[in-house]
Structures are given as C-alpha cells and as structure tokens.
Amino acid sequence: DGGITQSPKYLFRKEGQNVTLSCEQNLNHDAMYWYRQDPGQGLRLIYYSQIVNDFQKGDIAEGYSVSREKKESFPLTVTSAQKNPTAFYLCASSIGTGGTETQYFGPGTRLLVL
Amino acid sequence: GDSVTQMEGPVTLSEEAFLTINCTYTATGYPSLFWYVQYPGEGLQLLLKATKADDKGSNKGFEATYRKETTSFHLEKGSVQVSDSAVYFCALSSTGANSKLTFGKGITLSVRP
C-alpha cells in the first residue's frame, strides 16, 4: 500500500538535545512538507521541498533543519535552538506544487520535552 | 497574504442533525480550496476540494461549493453520524508553481448518539 510513514509516534527530548523525526513516502511524489500543529492554531508550515536536494523555509523554520537526499525521505531535525518544541508534527507529500494538488499526510509524531 | 477563517468551535450535534461549518478566505487570484478532516490521534485526510469558482466538492455525504463572490467554502452535511466526530480544517492553495497550503485553525465536531 502506498502512503506516508512517520516515526516514532512519540518522541521525548531533553533540554539542549537535537532530535530527528523521520518521514518516508512511497507515493513517488516530488514535493514533501513538514507542519507543526498546536492546539487551536491549525497547521503551520516549517519547511518544504519541491525536489531532491532542494528545500525552502516555511513560515516557522527557526530552530528546525531538514535534508532531502532521497526522493522518498524528508527528515526533520528539531534543534536545541527551538525553545518551544512540544507539538504534533505532520509530514505530507504531493505530486507537485502547482496549487491544485492534494497533499497526503502521515500519522504524525508527538514531541514532548522532558 | 493568504488567510483562512473558520467559525469558532467546538460544535456538538445530535446524530442525524444538519451540519454547516463556515469557512471564508482571503487570497489573490484564484486559489484552490480544500476541506481536510483529522480523526483523533491521526494525520489529516482530504475530505473534498474545489479548484475553480462554482465548483462543488463532495465526498461521504459532505459538500462544499466554491463561492468567489462571497469568498466562502462552507462545509455541509445533511445528516451527521457519530463517526463524523473529528477536527475539520479548511485550507487554500494559491495558484502558481510554488504554491503552499494555508490552513484555518480547525473546528472540533462532536456528534452524540
């Protein structure tokens, strides 16, 4: 079955620690996205990538980093510079970024700070 | 910039009641409009979409019509079920080669038996 997988489902971060969230898709989509979801605030775009080896900052990129070395994978690192990382993180992909394409979402990773 | 405004929630309905969730938007040009649904503890799923004015998106008994004159994309369902309990997000995507989704804040729907 085609889809998007995210791991782990829950992740705990200690103060000053970097953590990496995994996102893999087997839909053969060119574009991938990372969103942060906080209660009552909808989804906010962190980073997106239209093609391998290229990515762009979204609306709230500070304290985060990404890589896109393979078409199927778009890992997100939450760095120690992100002072309020507790949130639900969602990865998505789409065929392209032309405006009419549907984004398909993974099941999410909940990040908690110890 | 682009923005999406959804009605305040939460909304609680009895089973078989009529549902309307309001959504209005601000955007330049002719955006595509989407409704996504999120069940507890899960990611988002596309519920329906419309890509041009006067288009009606429909799925699983839900409908929404793209109204450019009122910049609205209200979600409706004639008879809700307990299984429709979820969070509903309205979103828009502007036209162009580098478009991104802009989401509303979402609204929680609870349907009681």
Short mmCIF file of C-alpha atoms in Angstrom, two decimals:
data_model
loop_
_atom_site.label_atom_id
_atom_site.label_comp_id
_atom_site.label_asym_id
_atom_site.label_seq_id
_atom_site.Cartn_x
_atom_site.Cartn_y
_atom_site.Cartn_z
CA ASP A 1 0.00 0.00 0.00
CA GLY A 2 1.24 3.45 -0.87
CA GLY A 3 1.44 6.05 1.81
CA ILE A 4 3.47 8.13 4.21
CA THR A 5 5.05 6.77 7.35
CA GLN A 6 6.36 8.80 10.26
CA SER A 7 8.40 7.57 13.17
CA PRO A 8 8.47 7.48 16.06
CA LYS A 9 4.86 8.06 17.13
CA TYR A 10 6.08 9.69 20.37
CA LEU A 11 9.43 11.33 20.95
CA PHE A 12 10.90 12.80 24.10
CA ARG A 13 13.54 15.50 24.05
CA LYS A 14 15.81 16.61 26.85
CA GLU A 15 16.96 20.19 27.22
CA GLY A 16 19.74 21.07 24.79
CA GLN A 17 19.24 17.94 22.71
CA ASN A 18 18.68 17.68 18.96
CA VAL A 19 16.13 15.12 17.83
CA THR A 20 15.25 13.87 14.34
CA LEU A 21 11.79 12.94 13.10
CA SER A 22 11.55 10.50 10.22
CA CYS A 23 9.23 10.83 7.21
CA GLU A 24 9.15 8.33 4.34
CA GLN A 25 6.79 8.14 1.36
CA ASN A 26 6.36 5.53 -1.35
CA LEU A 27 3.92 7.54 -3.47
CA ASN A 28 6.63 8.71 -5.88
CA HIS A 29 5.77 12.31 -5.01
CA ASP A 30 8.21 15.09 -5.79
CA ALA A 31 7.09 17.52 -3.08
CA MET A 32 7.26 16.99 0.67
CA TYR A 33 6.32 19.19 3.63
CA TRP A 34 6.67 19.48 7.38
CA TYR A 35 3.98 21.10 9.52
CA ARG A 36 3.67 21.85 13.19
CA GLN A 37 0.25 21.58 14.87
CA ASP A 38 -0.51 23.30 18.16
CA PRO A 39 -3.93 23.23 19.85
CA GLY A 40 -6.25 25.86 18.41
CA GLN A 41 -3.71 27.14 15.88
CA GLY A 42 -4.19 24.96 12.85
CA LEU A 43 -1.13 23.81 10.93
CA ARG A 44 1.93 25.94 10.29
CA LEU A 45 4.49 25.17 7.60
CA ILE A 46 8.05 24.57 8.79
CA TYR A 47 9.91 23.51 5.63
CA TYR A 48 9.05 22.14 2.22
CA SER A 49 10.92 20.51 -0.62
CA GLN A 50 9.86 20.52 -4.25
CA ILE A 51 12.59 18.17 -5.45
CA VAL A 52 15.54 16.15 -4.24
CA ASN A 53 18.46 18.18 -2.87
CA ASP A 54 16.35 21.32 -2.61
CA PHE A 55 14.22 22.72 0.21
CA GLN A 56 12.72 26.03 1.28
CA LYS A 57 11.86 27.64 4.60
CA GLY A 58 8.23 27.88 5.54
CA ASP A 59 6.61 30.26 7.99
CA ILE A 60 8.26 28.97 11.19
CA ALA A 61 11.64 27.48 10.17
CA GLU A 62 13.71 28.89 13.05
CA GLY A 63 15.08 26.13 15.27
CA TYR A 64 14.49 23.40 12.68
CA SER A 65 16.55 21.85 9.87
CA VAL A 66 15.81 19.37 7.08
CA SER A 67 17.51 17.39 4.34
CA ARG A 68 16.26 15.83 1.11
CA GLU A 69 18.89 13.42 -0.11
CA LYS A 70 16.39 10.89 -1.45
CA LYS A 71 13.02 11.36 -3.10
CA GLU A 72 11.33 9.11 -0.55
CA SER A 73 12.72 10.69 2.61
CA PHE A 74 12.46 14.11 4.26
CA PRO A 75 13.72 14.01 7.87
CA LEU A 76 13.18 16.94 10.22
CA THR A 77 15.64 17.82 12.98
CA VAL A 78 14.39 19.83 15.93
CA THR A 79 17.47 21.60 17.25
CA SER A 80 18.22 22.91 20.73
CA ALA A 81 17.56 26.40 19.33
CA GLN A 82 13.85 25.60 19.17
CA LYS A 83 12.75 26.77 22.62
CA ASN A 84 9.17 25.53 22.49
CA PRO A 85 9.26 22.23 20.59
CA THR A 86 6.32 20.49 22.24
CA ALA A 87 3.81 19.93 19.43
CA PHE A 88 2.36 17.43 16.98
CA TYR A 89 4.47 17.24 13.80
CA LEU A 90 2.94 16.22 10.50
CA CYS A 91 4.70 15.29 7.29
CA ALA A 92 2.94 15.48 3.93
CA SER A 93 3.66 14.93 0.26
CA SER A 94 2.12 15.86 -3.08
CA ILE A 95 2.78 15.15 -6.73
CA GLY A 96 3.88 18.74 -7.27
CA THR A 97 3.31 22.27 -6.03
CA GLY A 98 1.08 23.64 -8.77
CA GLY A 99 -1.75 24.63 -6.47
CA THR A 100 -4.48 22.09 -7.25
CA GLU A 101 -2.65 19.00 -6.00
CA THR A 102 -3.81 17.20 -2.88
CA GLN A 103 -1.37 16.85 -0.02
CA TYR A 104 -1.28 13.43 1.66
CA PHE A 105 -0.41 13.32 5.33
CA GLY A 106 1.38 10.88 7.56
CA PRO A 107 0.07 9.83 11.01
CA GLY A 108 2.23 12.37 12.86
CA THR A 109 4.85 12.40 15.62
CA ARG A 110 4.13 13.92 19.02
CA LEU A 111 7.21 15.57 20.51
CA LEU A 112 7.37 16.15 24.25
CA VAL A 113 10.04 17.87 26.30
CA LEU A 114 11.32 16.19 29.46
CA GLY B 1 -1.13 37.45 2.40
CA ASP B 2 -3.42 34.47 2.11
CA SER B 3 -5.62 33.60 5.06
CA VAL B 4 -8.48 31.27 6.01
CA THR B 5 -11.06 31.99 8.68
CA GLN B 6 -13.20 29.27 10.20
CA MET B 7 -16.12 29.65 12.56
CA GLU B 8 -15.37 29.27 16.25
CA GLY B 9 -15.89 25.89 17.84
CA PRO B 10 -16.35 23.36 19.21
CA VAL B 11 -19.60 22.17 17.67
CA THR B 12 -21.75 19.48 19.27
CA LEU B 13 -24.66 17.92 17.37
CA SER B 14 -27.03 15.03 17.79
CA GLU B 15 -26.88 12.17 15.31
CA GLU B 16 -28.81 12.87 12.07
CA ALA B 17 -28.64 16.65 12.58
CA PHE B 18 -27.73 19.02 9.73
CA LEU B 19 -24.16 20.33 9.75
CA THR B 20 -22.77 23.61 8.47
CA ILE B 21 -19.19 24.71 9.13
CA ASN B 22 -18.37 28.16 7.80
CA CYS B 23 -15.13 28.99 6.02
CA THR B 24 -14.11 32.25 4.36
CA TYR B 25 -10.82 33.12 2.74
CA THR B 26 -8.61 35.97 1.57
CA ALA B 27 -6.32 35.36 -1.38
CA THR B 28 -5.10 36.92 -4.56
CA GLY B 29 -6.03 35.32 -7.84
CA TYR B 30 -7.98 32.08 -7.99
CA PRO B 31 -6.97 29.68 -5.23
CA SER B 32 -7.95 26.05 -4.87
CA LEU B 33 -9.97 25.27 -1.75
CA PHE B 34 -9.86 22.17 0.43
CA TRP B 35 -11.51 20.57 3.44
CA TYR B 36 -9.36 18.18 5.45
CA VAL B 37 -10.51 16.00 8.36
CA GLN B 38 -8.43 14.78 11.30
CA TYR B 39 -9.63 11.88 13.43
CA PRO B 40 -8.28 11.62 17.00
CA GLY B 41 -4.56 10.86 17.13
CA GLU B 42 -4.18 10.72 13.35
CA GLY B 43 -2.89 12.81 10.46
CA LEU B 44 -5.11 14.77 8.10
CA GLN B 45 -7.11 13.25 5.26
CA LEU B 46 -8.53 15.11 2.29
CA LEU B 47 -12.31 15.26 2.57
CA LEU B 48 -13.08 17.26 -0.59
CA LYS B 49 -11.75 20.04 -2.77
CA ALA B 50 -12.73 22.54 -5.46
CA THR B 51 -10.33 24.18 -7.87
CA LYS B 52 -12.41 26.89 -9.52
CA ALA B 53 -15.36 29.16 -8.82
CA ASP B 54 -18.81 27.50 -8.59
CA ASP B 55 -17.26 24.02 -8.38
CA LYS B 56 -18.86 21.74 -5.79
CA GLY B 57 -16.69 19.23 -3.97
CA SER B 58 -18.41 16.23 -2.40
CA ASN B 59 -17.43 13.09 -0.51
CA LYS B 60 -19.01 10.81 2.11
CA GLY B 61 -22.17 12.93 2.17
CA PHE B 62 -20.26 16.17 2.75
CA GLU B 63 -20.47 19.02 0.24
CA ALA B 64 -18.90 22.45 -0.22
CA THR B 65 -19.29 24.98 -3.03
CA TYR B 66 -16.58 27.42 -4.08
CA ARG B 67 -18.24 30.86 -3.91
CA LYS B 68 -15.93 33.52 -5.27
CA GLU B 69 -18.43 36.34 -4.82
CA THR B 70 -18.58 35.74 -1.07
CA THR B 71 -15.04 34.22 -0.79
CA SER B 72 -16.52 31.25 1.03
CA PHE B 73 -16.31 27.45 1.04
CA HIS B 74 -18.79 26.32 3.69
CA LEU B 75 -18.95 22.61 4.54
CA GLU B 76 -22.37 20.93 4.82
CA LYS B 77 -23.78 17.51 5.56
CA GLY B 78 -27.45 16.66 5.70
CA SER B 79 -27.31 14.01 8.43
CA VAL B 80 -24.24 13.58 10.62
CA GLN B 81 -23.17 10.34 12.25
CA VAL B 82 -21.20 9.61 15.41
CA SER B 83 -18.31 8.52 13.17
CA ASP B 84 -18.08 12.08 11.76
CA SER B 85 -16.69 13.30 15.08
CA ALA B 86 -13.33 14.82 14.21
CA VAL B 87 -11.49 18.09 13.62
CA TYR B 88 -12.23 19.80 10.29
CA PHE B 89 -9.78 22.14 8.58
CA CYS B 90 -10.48 24.49 5.70
CA ALA B 91 -7.44 25.33 3.56
CA LEU B 92 -6.49 27.17 0.41
CA SER B 93 -3.69 26.84 -2.10
CA SER B 94 -2.83 29.75 -4.32
CA THR B 95 -2.12 29.26 -7.99
CA GLY B 96 1.43 29.20 -9.25
CA ALA B 97 4.40 26.89 -9.44
CA ASN B 98 5.38 27.26 -5.81
CA SER B 99 2.05 27.25 -4.04
CA LYS B 100 1.56 26.18 -0.44
CA LEU B 101 -1.42 25.28 1.72
CA THR B 102 -2.74 27.87 4.16
CA PHE B 103 -4.93 26.34 6.88
CA GLY B 104 -7.68 27.67 9.07
CA LYS B 105 -7.49 26.95 12.79
CA GLY B 106 -9.78 23.93 12.57
CA ILE B 107 -13.02 23.17 14.35
CA THR B 108 -13.86 20.19 16.52
CA LEU B 109 -17.13 18.41 15.78
CA SER B 110 -18.64 16.05 18.30
CA VAL B 111 -21.71 14.02 17.34
CA ARG B 112 -23.67 12.37 20.15
CA PRO B 113 -25.88 9.30 19.67
#
